[in-house]
Amino acid sequence: MMRLQKFVAVTALAACFAPTFVSADAADDAIDARRGYYQVVKHNAGMLFGMAKGDIAYDAAQAQTFADNLKALADMNTGSMWPQGSDNASKPGKTRALPVAWETYPAILEKQEAFKAASANMAANVGGGLDALLGNIGALGASCKGCHDNYRAKEF
Ligand code: HEC
């Protein structure tokens, strides 16, 4: 219990690797939630990436909304979406989350911190114009890639 409380106290992914028993269905539910969460992350980040590329016209108010959403998502405690037994070795074909995320925990939290910092910087600056968006988009993209390169399989 002490250990669990310590994990919960840490940060966004904190409860994630807590050694709780989870039924097969609960692991499936957690995977659904986790993947849904990242789809919402992608939706909001994708709008900002689109504005950076010029595919979507920059609009300060819209950009602010997407960045605020992203920051809220980054700050969210998603710990319960990462139970033991929800990696791609336990659930092949259902998830791309690599077992190394659990094996090396809490290393993955550094990647989450990078995502949180990049989202916060984006939210603080993006309303200031396209240049402000461009000045922060690299760090945001790098924060996604930094985690995916280590903790997400390329294929299911
Ligand atoms: C702390 C690590 C981490 C960060 C930061 C992160 N991701 Fe991911 N992402 C993952 C993992 C792990 C998966 C695999 C989840 C699964 O299959 O269960 C994933 C999956 C995804 C998926 C696929 C979801 C699906 O339907 O299977 C998308 C899209 C995605 N991430 C986008 C992003 C974007 C965009 C960012 C940055 C703005 C980002 N992620 C930041 C770890 C991260």
PDB file of N, CA and C in Angstrom, residues 8-9 12 15 20 26 28 40 49 63-64 71 87 92 101 104 122-123 140 142 147:
ATOM      1  N   VAL A   8       1.130   6.896  -6.783  1.00  0.00           N
ATOM      2  CA  VAL A   8       0.017   7.796  -7.080  1.00  0.00           C
ATOM      3  C   VAL A   8       0.441   9.237  -6.888  1.00  0.00           C
ATOM      4  N   ALA A   9       1.355   9.454  -5.951  1.00  0.00           N
ATOM      5  CA  ALA A   9       1.775  10.821  -5.671  1.00  0.00           C
ATOM      6  C   ALA A   9       2.647  11.406  -6.780  1.00  0.00           C
ATOM      7  N   ALA A  12       1.656  12.571 -13.733  1.00  0.00           N
ATOM      8  CA  ALA A  12       0.567  12.200 -14.637  1.00  0.00           C
ATOM      9  C   ALA A  12       0.364  10.700 -14.831  1.00  0.00           C
ATOM     10  N   ALA A  15      -0.101   6.456 -11.326  1.00  0.00           N
ATOM     11  CA  ALA A  15      -0.676   5.209 -10.830  1.00  0.00           C
ATOM     12  C   ALA A  15      -0.429   4.073 -11.801  1.00  0.00           C
ATOM     13  N   THR A  20      -1.279  -3.460  -9.266  1.00  0.00           N
ATOM     14  CA  THR A  20      -2.649  -3.835  -8.924  1.00  0.00           C
ATOM     15  C   THR A  20      -3.091  -5.005  -9.797  1.00  0.00           C
ATOM     16  N   ALA A  26     -10.610  -5.662 -17.785  1.00  0.00           N
ATOM     17  CA  ALA A  26     -10.184  -4.349 -17.314  1.00  0.00           C
ATOM     18  C   ALA A  26      -8.960  -3.880 -18.102  1.00  0.00           C
ATOM     19  N   ASP A  28      -8.326  -4.723 -21.190  1.00  0.00           N
ATOM     20  CA  ASP A  28      -8.856  -4.327 -22.505  1.00  0.00           C
ATOM     21  C   ASP A  28      -9.477  -2.937 -22.443  1.00  0.00           C
ATOM     22  N   VAL A  40      -7.357  11.707 -29.115  1.00  0.00           N
ATOM     23  CA  VAL A  40      -7.740  13.090 -28.795  1.00  0.00           C
ATOM     24  C   VAL A  40      -6.497  13.982 -28.762  1.00  0.00           C
ATOM     25  N   PHE A  49      -0.095  21.173 -35.828  1.00  0.00           N
ATOM     26  CA  PHE A  49       0.877  20.772 -36.859  1.00  0.00           C
ATOM     27  C   PHE A  49       0.396  21.269 -38.234  1.00  0.00           C
ATOM     28  N   ALA A  63      -6.061  28.274 -32.337  1.00  0.00           N
ATOM     29  CA  ALA A  63      -4.781  27.703 -31.917  1.00  0.00           C
ATOM     30  C   ALA A  63      -4.711  27.645 -30.391  1.00  0.00           C
ATOM     31  N   GLN A  64      -5.227  28.686 -29.756  1.00  0.00           N
ATOM     32  CA  GLN A  64      -5.230  28.713 -28.290  1.00  0.00           C
ATOM     33  C   GLN A  64      -6.072  27.570 -27.738  1.00  0.00           C
ATOM     34  N   LYS A  71      -2.710  20.875 -23.397  1.00  0.00           N
ATOM     35  CA  LYS A  71      -2.144  21.043 -22.053  1.00  0.00           C
ATOM     36  C   LYS A  71      -3.001  20.295 -21.029  1.00  0.00           C
ATOM     37  N   ASP A  87       0.380  -4.438 -21.916  1.00  0.00           N
ATOM     38  CA  ASP A  87       1.430  -4.210 -22.922  1.00  0.00           C
ATOM     39  C   ASP A  87       1.190  -5.103 -24.144  1.00  0.00           C
ATOM     40  N   PRO A  92      -1.303  -8.967 -27.657  1.00  0.00           N
ATOM     41  CA  PRO A  92      -0.865  -8.762 -29.041  1.00  0.00           C
ATOM     42  C   PRO A  92      -2.029  -8.391 -29.954  1.00  0.00           C
ATOM     43  N   ALA A 101       8.076  -0.153 -21.106  1.00  0.00           N
ATOM     44  CA  ALA A 101       7.494   0.966 -20.344  1.00  0.00           C
ATOM     45  C   ALA A 101       7.287   0.579 -18.882  1.00  0.00           C
ATOM     46  N   THR A 104      10.966  -0.572 -17.117  1.00  0.00           N
ATOM     47  CA  THR A 104      11.912   0.503 -16.759  1.00  0.00           C
ATOM     48  C   THR A 104      11.225   1.654 -16.028  1.00  0.00           C
ATOM     49  N   MET A 122       3.511  25.842 -25.402  1.00  0.00           N
ATOM     50  CA  MET A 122       2.656  26.144 -26.554  1.00  0.00           C
ATOM     51  C   MET A 122       1.438  26.952 -26.102  1.00  0.00           C
ATOM     52  N   ALA A 123       0.782  26.504 -25.047  1.00  0.00           N
ATOM     53  CA  ALA A 123      -0.425  27.191 -24.573  1.00  0.00           C
ATOM     54  C   ALA A 123      -0.118  28.625 -24.120  1.00  0.00           C
ATOM     55  N   LEU A 140       7.102  20.346 -29.347  1.00  0.00           N
ATOM     56  CA  LEU A 140       5.894  19.534 -29.176  1.00  0.00           C
ATOM     57  C   LEU A 140       6.028  18.218 -29.940  1.00  0.00           C
ATOM     58  N   ALA A 142       8.691  16.780 -30.986  1.00  0.00           N
ATOM     59  CA  ALA A 142       9.777  15.974 -30.409  1.00  0.00           C
ATOM     60  C   ALA A 142       9.307  15.238 -29.160  1.00  0.00           C
ATOM     61  N   CYS A 147       8.743   9.789 -26.895  1.00  0.00           N
ATOM     62  CA  CYS A 147       8.096   8.687 -26.189  1.00  0.00           C
ATOM     63  C   CYS A 147       7.834   7.518 -27.135  1.00  0.00           C
TER      64      CYS A 147
END
